[in-house]
């Protein structure tokens, strides 16, 4: 199977999950780039940010068209993550690749465990700005350092911290992911010389198309069922990455 075909398949899977779940799909982009397409961990995290930013922006348009984006609170949440995303993105290039891979695998495993458990978040009686800013900053740091969108963290935070409904949290998380990904990419400007654009382009295109299908799938299939299937795949990938680095 050629690298181009693998890029198209991986991109479609990432986009499908991102469109259906509002996040989480981007966590698969990094291991797919490393193990299927031969990217280094550093190049994979940078390429993932490009893919995630483009796909999230496209999916955001679809959710915004249906009125499922809380622009005001989402913008405030995203703004808190811009500087942490930028700083973490700049720091990621100076971290040994083995450490970067291990950190990514741990976050992926935690995300999988989180997805296996149904959300118990309850809308707060009132929004606490400090808590919201802290959650936004933490999400930005994760996005910048590991090259993931962080939707698996953003959705429960938007529900539990900002009191959004699940449907609006999914749409709003795409706004947060897009902003944080672009901030992290800005920090990595000039470090993308080793990127294979002949693979990143098709990967991104397939992810964008997959996100549209994912949105439709999410409206027809139980969100909990989708999350459990995706969590199983994600946990297996995280375990594989840890074994590969340790071995």
mmCIF file of C-alpha atoms in Angstrom:
data_model
loop_
_atom_site.group_PDB
_atom_site.id
_atom_site.type_symbol
_atom_site.label_atom_id
_atom_site.label_comp_id
_atom_site.label_asym_id
_atom_site.label_seq_id
_atom_site.Cartn_x
_atom_site.Cartn_y
_atom_site.Cartn_z
ATOM 1 C CA UNK A 1 0.000 0.000 0.000
ATOM 2 C CA UNK A 2 1.523 3.308 -1.069
ATOM 3 C CA UNK A 3 2.190 6.179 1.333
ATOM 4 C CA UNK A 4 -0.375 8.315 -0.507
ATOM 5 C CA UNK A 5 -3.155 5.751 0.027
ATOM 6 C CA UNK A 6 -2.192 5.409 3.696
ATOM 7 C CA UNK A 7 -2.300 9.196 4.077
ATOM 8 C CA UNK A 8 -5.798 9.314 2.569
ATOM 9 C CA UNK A 9 -7.108 6.510 4.796
ATOM 10 C CA UNK A 10 -5.556 7.946 7.971
ATOM 11 C CA UNK A 11 -6.834 11.428 7.148
ATOM 12 C CA UNK A 12 -10.366 10.142 6.625
ATOM 13 C CA UNK A 13 -10.345 8.371 10.016
ATOM 14 C CA UNK A 14 -9.004 11.447 11.813
ATOM 15 C CA UNK A 15 -11.589 13.715 10.175
ATOM 16 C CA UNK A 16 -14.429 11.282 10.854
ATOM 17 C CA UNK A 17 -13.673 11.205 14.576
ATOM 18 C CA UNK A 18 -13.127 14.961 14.772
ATOM 19 C CA UNK A 19 -16.403 15.730 13.027
ATOM 20 C CA UNK A 20 -18.429 13.222 15.056
ATOM 21 C CA UNK A 21 -16.950 13.795 18.502
ATOM 22 C CA UNK A 22 -15.727 17.395 18.336
ATOM 23 C CA UNK A 23 -12.229 16.254 19.249
ATOM 24 C CA UNK A 24 -10.082 13.238 19.869
ATOM 25 C CA UNK A 25 -9.511 12.388 16.223
ATOM 26 C CA UNK A 26 -6.431 14.565 16.068
ATOM 27 C CA UNK A 27 -4.761 12.346 18.670
ATOM 28 C CA UNK A 28 -4.489 9.678 15.978
ATOM 29 C CA UNK A 29 -2.821 12.031 13.499
ATOM 30 C CA UNK A 30 0.588 11.985 15.211
ATOM 31 C CA UNK A 31 0.994 8.173 15.463
ATOM 32 C CA UNK A 32 -0.339 7.799 11.914
ATOM 33 C CA UNK A 33 2.268 10.254 10.622
ATOM 34 C CA UNK A 34 5.046 8.512 12.551
ATOM 35 C CA UNK A 35 4.283 4.827 12.034
ATOM 36 C CA UNK A 36 2.459 4.824 8.696
ATOM 37 C CA UNK A 37 4.145 7.689 6.854
ATOM 38 C CA UNK A 38 7.636 7.725 8.394
ATOM 39 C CA UNK A 39 7.655 11.221 9.934
ATOM 40 C CA UNK A 40 9.927 11.950 12.891
ATOM 41 C CA UNK A 41 8.073 12.741 16.161
ATOM 42 C CA UNK A 42 8.998 16.419 15.879
ATOM 43 C CA UNK A 43 7.875 16.679 12.247
ATOM 44 C CA UNK A 44 4.733 14.678 13.027
ATOM 45 C CA UNK A 45 3.604 17.061 15.762
ATOM 46 C CA UNK A 46 4.126 20.054 13.471
ATOM 47 C CA UNK A 47 2.333 18.382 10.558
ATOM 48 C CA UNK A 48 -0.475 17.365 12.902
ATOM 49 C CA UNK A 49 -1.048 20.999 13.842
ATOM 50 C CA UNK A 50 -1.471 21.887 10.170
ATOM 51 C CA UNK A 51 -3.941 19.046 9.651
ATOM 52 C CA UNK A 52 -5.835 19.770 12.867
ATOM 53 C CA UNK A 53 -6.093 23.517 12.217
ATOM 54 C CA UNK A 54 -7.454 23.071 8.689
ATOM 55 C CA UNK A 55 -9.848 20.269 9.619
ATOM 56 C CA UNK A 56 -11.154 21.980 12.763
ATOM 57 C CA UNK A 57 -11.759 25.246 10.917
ATOM 58 C CA UNK A 58 -13.789 23.410 8.286
ATOM 59 C CA UNK A 59 -15.789 21.446 10.856
ATOM 60 C CA UNK A 60 -16.303 24.673 12.822
ATOM 61 C CA UNK A 61 -18.062 26.224 9.829
ATOM 62 C CA UNK A 62 -20.505 23.316 9.664
ATOM 63 C CA UNK A 63 -21.331 23.513 13.382
ATOM 64 C CA UNK A 64 -21.565 27.328 13.312
ATOM 65 C CA UNK A 65 -24.017 27.143 10.430
ATOM 66 C CA UNK A 66 -26.299 25.057 12.660
ATOM 67 C CA UNK A 67 -25.915 27.519 15.550
ATOM 68 C CA UNK A 68 -23.912 25.166 17.760
ATOM 69 C CA UNK A 69 -20.979 27.474 18.552
ATOM 70 C CA UNK A 70 -20.886 29.732 21.616
ATOM 71 C CA UNK A 71 -18.677 32.416 20.080
ATOM 72 C CA UNK A 72 -18.263 34.707 23.088
ATOM 73 C CA UNK A 73 -17.346 32.179 25.780
ATOM 74 C CA UNK A 74 -15.455 30.059 23.245
ATOM 75 C CA UNK A 75 -13.315 33.033 22.223
ATOM 76 C CA UNK A 76 -12.476 33.825 25.842
ATOM 77 C CA UNK A 77 -11.553 30.194 26.507
ATOM 78 C CA UNK A 78 -9.415 30.049 23.362
ATOM 79 C CA UNK A 79 -7.702 33.386 24.132
ATOM 80 C CA UNK A 80 -6.429 32.003 27.447
ATOM 81 C CA UNK A 81 -4.619 29.247 25.545
ATOM 82 C CA UNK A 82 -2.885 31.323 22.871
ATOM 83 C CA UNK A 83 0.279 32.231 24.804
ATOM 84 C CA UNK A 84 0.692 28.757 26.416
ATOM 85 C CA UNK A 85 0.198 27.148 22.987
ATOM 86 C CA UNK A 86 2.820 29.440 21.451
ATOM 87 C CA UNK A 87 5.370 28.860 24.225
ATOM 88 C CA UNK A 88 4.799 25.102 24.336
ATOM 89 C CA UNK A 89 5.039 24.911 20.552
ATOM 90 C CA UNK A 90 8.411 26.651 20.638
ATOM 91 C CA UNK A 91 9.664 24.393 23.441
ATOM 92 C CA UNK A 92 8.602 21.150 21.749
ATOM 93 C CA UNK A 93 11.362 21.440 19.146
ATOM 94 C CA UNK A 94 14.011 21.364 21.889
ATOM 95 C CA UNK A 95 12.732 18.218 23.603
ATOM 96 C CA UNK A 96 14.307 14.799 22.818
ATOM 97 C CA UNK A 97 12.082 12.842 20.444
ATOM 98 C CA UNK A 98 11.793 9.855 22.802
ATOM 99 C CA UNK A 99 10.473 12.140 25.553
ATOM 100 C CA UNK A 100 8.023 13.728 23.112
ATOM 101 C CA UNK A 101 6.751 10.298 22.051
ATOM 102 C CA UNK A 102 6.330 9.069 25.627
ATOM 103 C CA UNK A 103 4.508 12.254 26.648
ATOM 104 C CA UNK A 104 2.199 11.900 23.675
ATOM 105 C CA UNK A 105 1.474 8.225 24.420
ATOM 106 C CA UNK A 106 0.622 9.019 28.044
ATOM 107 C CA UNK A 107 -1.770 11.810 27.031
ATOM 108 C CA UNK A 108 -3.357 9.530 24.421
ATOM 109 C CA UNK A 109 -3.866 6.780 27.018
ATOM 110 C CA UNK A 110 -5.439 9.246 29.459
ATOM 111 C CA UNK A 111 -7.706 10.511 26.680
ATOM 112 C CA UNK A 112 -8.788 6.932 25.903
ATOM 113 C CA UNK A 113 -9.587 6.220 29.552
ATOM 114 C CA UNK A 114 -11.526 9.487 29.730
ATOM 115 C CA UNK A 115 -13.569 8.501 26.679
ATOM 116 C CA UNK A 116 -14.438 5.075 28.109
ATOM 117 C CA UNK A 117 -16.151 6.770 31.028
ATOM 118 C CA UNK A 118 -19.346 8.742 30.365
ATOM 119 C CA UNK A 119 -19.103 12.406 31.257
ATOM 120 C CA UNK A 120 -20.351 13.297 34.721
ATOM 121 C CA UNK A 121 -19.818 17.019 34.234
ATOM 122 C CA UNK A 122 -22.637 19.223 35.464
ATOM 123 C CA UNK A 123 -23.160 22.807 34.336
ATOM 124 C CA UNK A 124 -21.849 25.118 37.062
ATOM 125 C CA UNK A 125 -24.142 27.515 38.884
ATOM 126 C CA UNK A 126 -21.898 30.352 37.762
ATOM 127 C CA UNK A 127 -18.811 30.655 35.583
ATOM 128 C CA UNK A 128 -15.563 31.298 37.440
ATOM 129 C CA UNK A 129 -13.247 33.319 35.152
ATOM 130 C CA UNK A 130 -10.090 32.102 36.889
ATOM 131 C CA UNK A 131 -11.035 28.461 36.486
ATOM 132 C CA UNK A 132 -12.050 28.980 32.869
ATOM 133 C CA UNK A 133 -8.756 30.763 32.107
ATOM 134 C CA UNK A 134 -6.769 27.996 33.789
ATOM 135 C CA UNK A 135 -8.537 25.306 31.785
ATOM 136 C CA UNK A 136 -8.010 27.251 28.554
ATOM 137 C CA UNK A 137 -4.318 27.801 29.288
ATOM 138 C CA UNK A 138 -3.755 24.129 30.097
ATOM 139 C CA UNK A 139 -5.443 23.066 26.891
ATOM 140 C CA UNK A 140 -3.325 25.499 24.892
ATOM 141 C CA UNK A 141 -0.118 24.100 26.394
ATOM 142 C CA UNK A 142 -1.101 20.522 25.499
ATOM 143 C CA UNK A 143 -1.967 21.578 21.949
ATOM 144 C CA UNK A 144 1.297 23.429 21.420
ATOM 145 C CA UNK A 145 3.575 20.794 22.917
ATOM 146 C CA UNK A 146 2.082 17.600 21.494
ATOM 147 C CA UNK A 147 0.526 18.834 18.264
ATOM 148 C CA UNK A 148 -2.976 17.667 19.164
ATOM 149 C CA UNK A 149 -6.172 19.658 19.123
ATOM 150 C CA UNK A 150 -7.120 18.732 22.657
ATOM 151 C CA UNK A 151 -10.816 18.324 21.935
ATOM 152 C CA UNK A 152 -10.975 15.359 24.298
ATOM 153 C CA UNK A 153 -10.080 17.833 27.063
ATOM 154 C CA UNK A 154 -11.943 20.838 25.676
ATOM 155 C CA UNK A 155 -15.420 19.298 25.470
ATOM 156 C CA UNK A 156 -15.707 18.238 29.145
ATOM 157 C CA UNK A 157 -14.108 21.532 30.225
ATOM 158 C CA UNK A 158 -16.594 23.570 28.210
ATOM 159 C CA UNK A 159 -19.461 21.616 29.766
ATOM 160 C CA UNK A 160 -18.184 21.569 33.343
ATOM 161 C CA UNK A 161 -16.488 24.975 33.507
ATOM 162 C CA UNK A 162 -18.536 27.130 31.131
ATOM 163 C CA UNK A 163 -21.865 25.315 31.451
ATOM 164 C CA UNK A 164 -22.429 24.631 27.745
ATOM 165 C CA UNK A 165 -24.688 21.853 26.552
ATOM 166 C CA UNK A 166 -22.866 18.884 24.996
ATOM 167 C CA UNK A 167 -23.913 19.821 21.452
ATOM 168 C CA UNK A 168 -22.667 23.413 21.829
ATOM 169 C CA UNK A 169 -19.514 22.213 23.605
ATOM 170 C CA UNK A 170 -18.645 20.002 20.628
ATOM 171 C CA UNK A 171 -19.038 22.907 18.194
ATOM 172 C CA UNK A 172 -17.277 25.423 20.437
ATOM 173 C CA UNK A 173 -14.358 23.057 21.041
ATOM 174 C CA UNK A 174 -13.566 23.300 17.328
ATOM 175 C CA UNK A 175 -13.140 27.067 17.697
ATOM 176 C CA UNK A 176 -10.745 26.535 20.613
ATOM 177 C CA UNK A 177 -8.813 23.841 18.734
ATOM 178 C CA UNK A 178 -8.436 26.024 15.636
ATOM 179 C CA UNK A 179 -7.114 29.029 17.581
ATOM 180 C CA UNK A 180 -4.686 26.984 19.698
ATOM 181 C CA UNK A 181 -3.375 25.036 16.699
ATOM 182 C CA UNK A 182 -2.666 28.237 14.756
ATOM 183 C CA UNK A 183 -0.867 29.766 17.757
ATOM 184 C CA UNK A 184 1.317 26.682 18.122
ATOM 185 C CA UNK A 185 2.060 26.667 14.390
ATOM 186 C CA UNK A 186 3.170 30.299 14.573
ATOM 187 C CA UNK A 187 5.748 29.291 17.182
ATOM 188 C CA UNK A 188 7.071 26.591 14.862
ATOM 189 C CA UNK A 189 7.432 28.855 11.838
ATOM 190 C CA UNK A 190 10.692 28.054 10.082
ATOM 191 C CA UNK A 191 10.987 24.571 11.584
ATOM 192 C CA UNK A 192 8.957 22.786 8.929
ATOM 193 C CA UNK A 193 11.713 22.243 6.381
ATOM 194 C CA UNK A 194 11.534 18.459 6.780
ATOM 195 C CA UNK A 195 7.808 18.205 6.189
ATOM 196 C CA UNK A 196 6.557 16.096 3.277
ATOM 197 C CA UNK A 197 3.841 18.289 1.797
ATOM 198 C CA UNK A 198 3.038 15.666 -0.833
ATOM 199 C CA UNK A 199 1.613 13.566 2.028
ATOM 200 C CA UNK A 200 0.364 16.319 4.333
ATOM 201 C CA UNK A 201 -1.828 17.799 1.591
ATOM 202 C CA UNK A 202 -3.796 14.599 0.825
ATOM 203 C CA UNK A 203 -3.950 13.732 4.535
ATOM 204 C CA UNK A 204 -5.486 17.132 5.274
ATOM 205 C CA UNK A 205 -7.900 16.957 2.354
ATOM 206 C CA UNK A 206 -9.162 13.526 3.417
ATOM 207 C CA UNK A 207 -9.516 14.726 7.007
ATOM 208 C CA UNK A 208 -11.609 17.724 5.926
ATOM 209 C CA UNK A 209 -13.952 15.526 3.894
ATOM 210 C CA UNK A 210 -14.088 13.002 6.732
ATOM 211 C CA UNK A 211 -15.074 15.720 9.195
ATOM 212 C CA UNK A 212 -18.194 16.527 7.159
ATOM 213 C CA UNK A 213 -19.171 12.845 7.124
ATOM 214 C CA UNK A 214 -18.364 12.608 10.817
ATOM 215 C CA UNK A 215 -20.786 15.401 11.641
ATOM 216 C CA UNK A 216 -23.563 13.518 9.870
ATOM 217 C CA UNK A 217 -22.560 10.254 11.545
ATOM 218 C CA UNK A 218 -22.616 11.902 14.971
ATOM 219 C CA UNK A 219 -26.230 12.938 14.394
ATOM 220 C CA UNK A 220 -27.304 9.358 13.635
ATOM 221 C CA UNK A 221 -25.226 7.141 15.956
ATOM 222 C CA UNK A 222 -25.011 7.213 19.746
ATOM 223 C CA UNK A 223 -22.174 9.455 20.860
ATOM 224 C CA UNK A 224 -21.259 7.050 23.671
ATOM 225 C CA UNK A 225 -20.946 4.139 21.231
ATOM 226 C CA UNK A 226 -18.677 6.149 18.939
ATOM 227 C CA UNK A 227 -16.548 7.250 21.882
ATOM 228 C CA UNK A 228 -16.023 3.704 23.145
ATOM 229 C CA UNK A 229 -14.956 2.378 19.755
ATOM 230 C CA UNK A 230 -12.587 5.279 19.238
ATOM 231 C CA UNK A 231 -11.231 4.977 22.792
ATOM 232 C CA UNK A 232 -10.356 1.331 22.207
ATOM 233 C CA UNK A 233 -8.357 2.181 19.092
ATOM 234 C CA UNK A 234 -6.663 5.107 20.820
ATOM 235 C CA UNK A 235 -5.658 3.034 23.860
ATOM 236 C CA UNK A 236 -4.151 0.348 21.627
ATOM 237 C CA UNK A 237 -2.142 2.992 19.752
ATOM 238 C CA UNK A 238 -0.883 4.527 23.020
ATOM 239 C CA UNK A 239 0.266 1.140 24.342
ATOM 240 C CA UNK A 240 2.017 0.377 21.050
ATOM 241 C CA UNK A 241 3.871 3.700 21.136
ATOM 242 C CA UNK A 242 5.056 3.159 24.706
ATOM 243 C CA UNK A 243 6.267 -0.382 23.928
ATOM 244 C CA UNK A 244 8.034 0.858 20.793
ATOM 245 C CA UNK A 245 9.929 3.585 22.689
ATOM 246 C CA UNK A 246 10.831 1.409 25.681
ATOM 247 C CA UNK A 247 11.915 -1.487 23.485
#
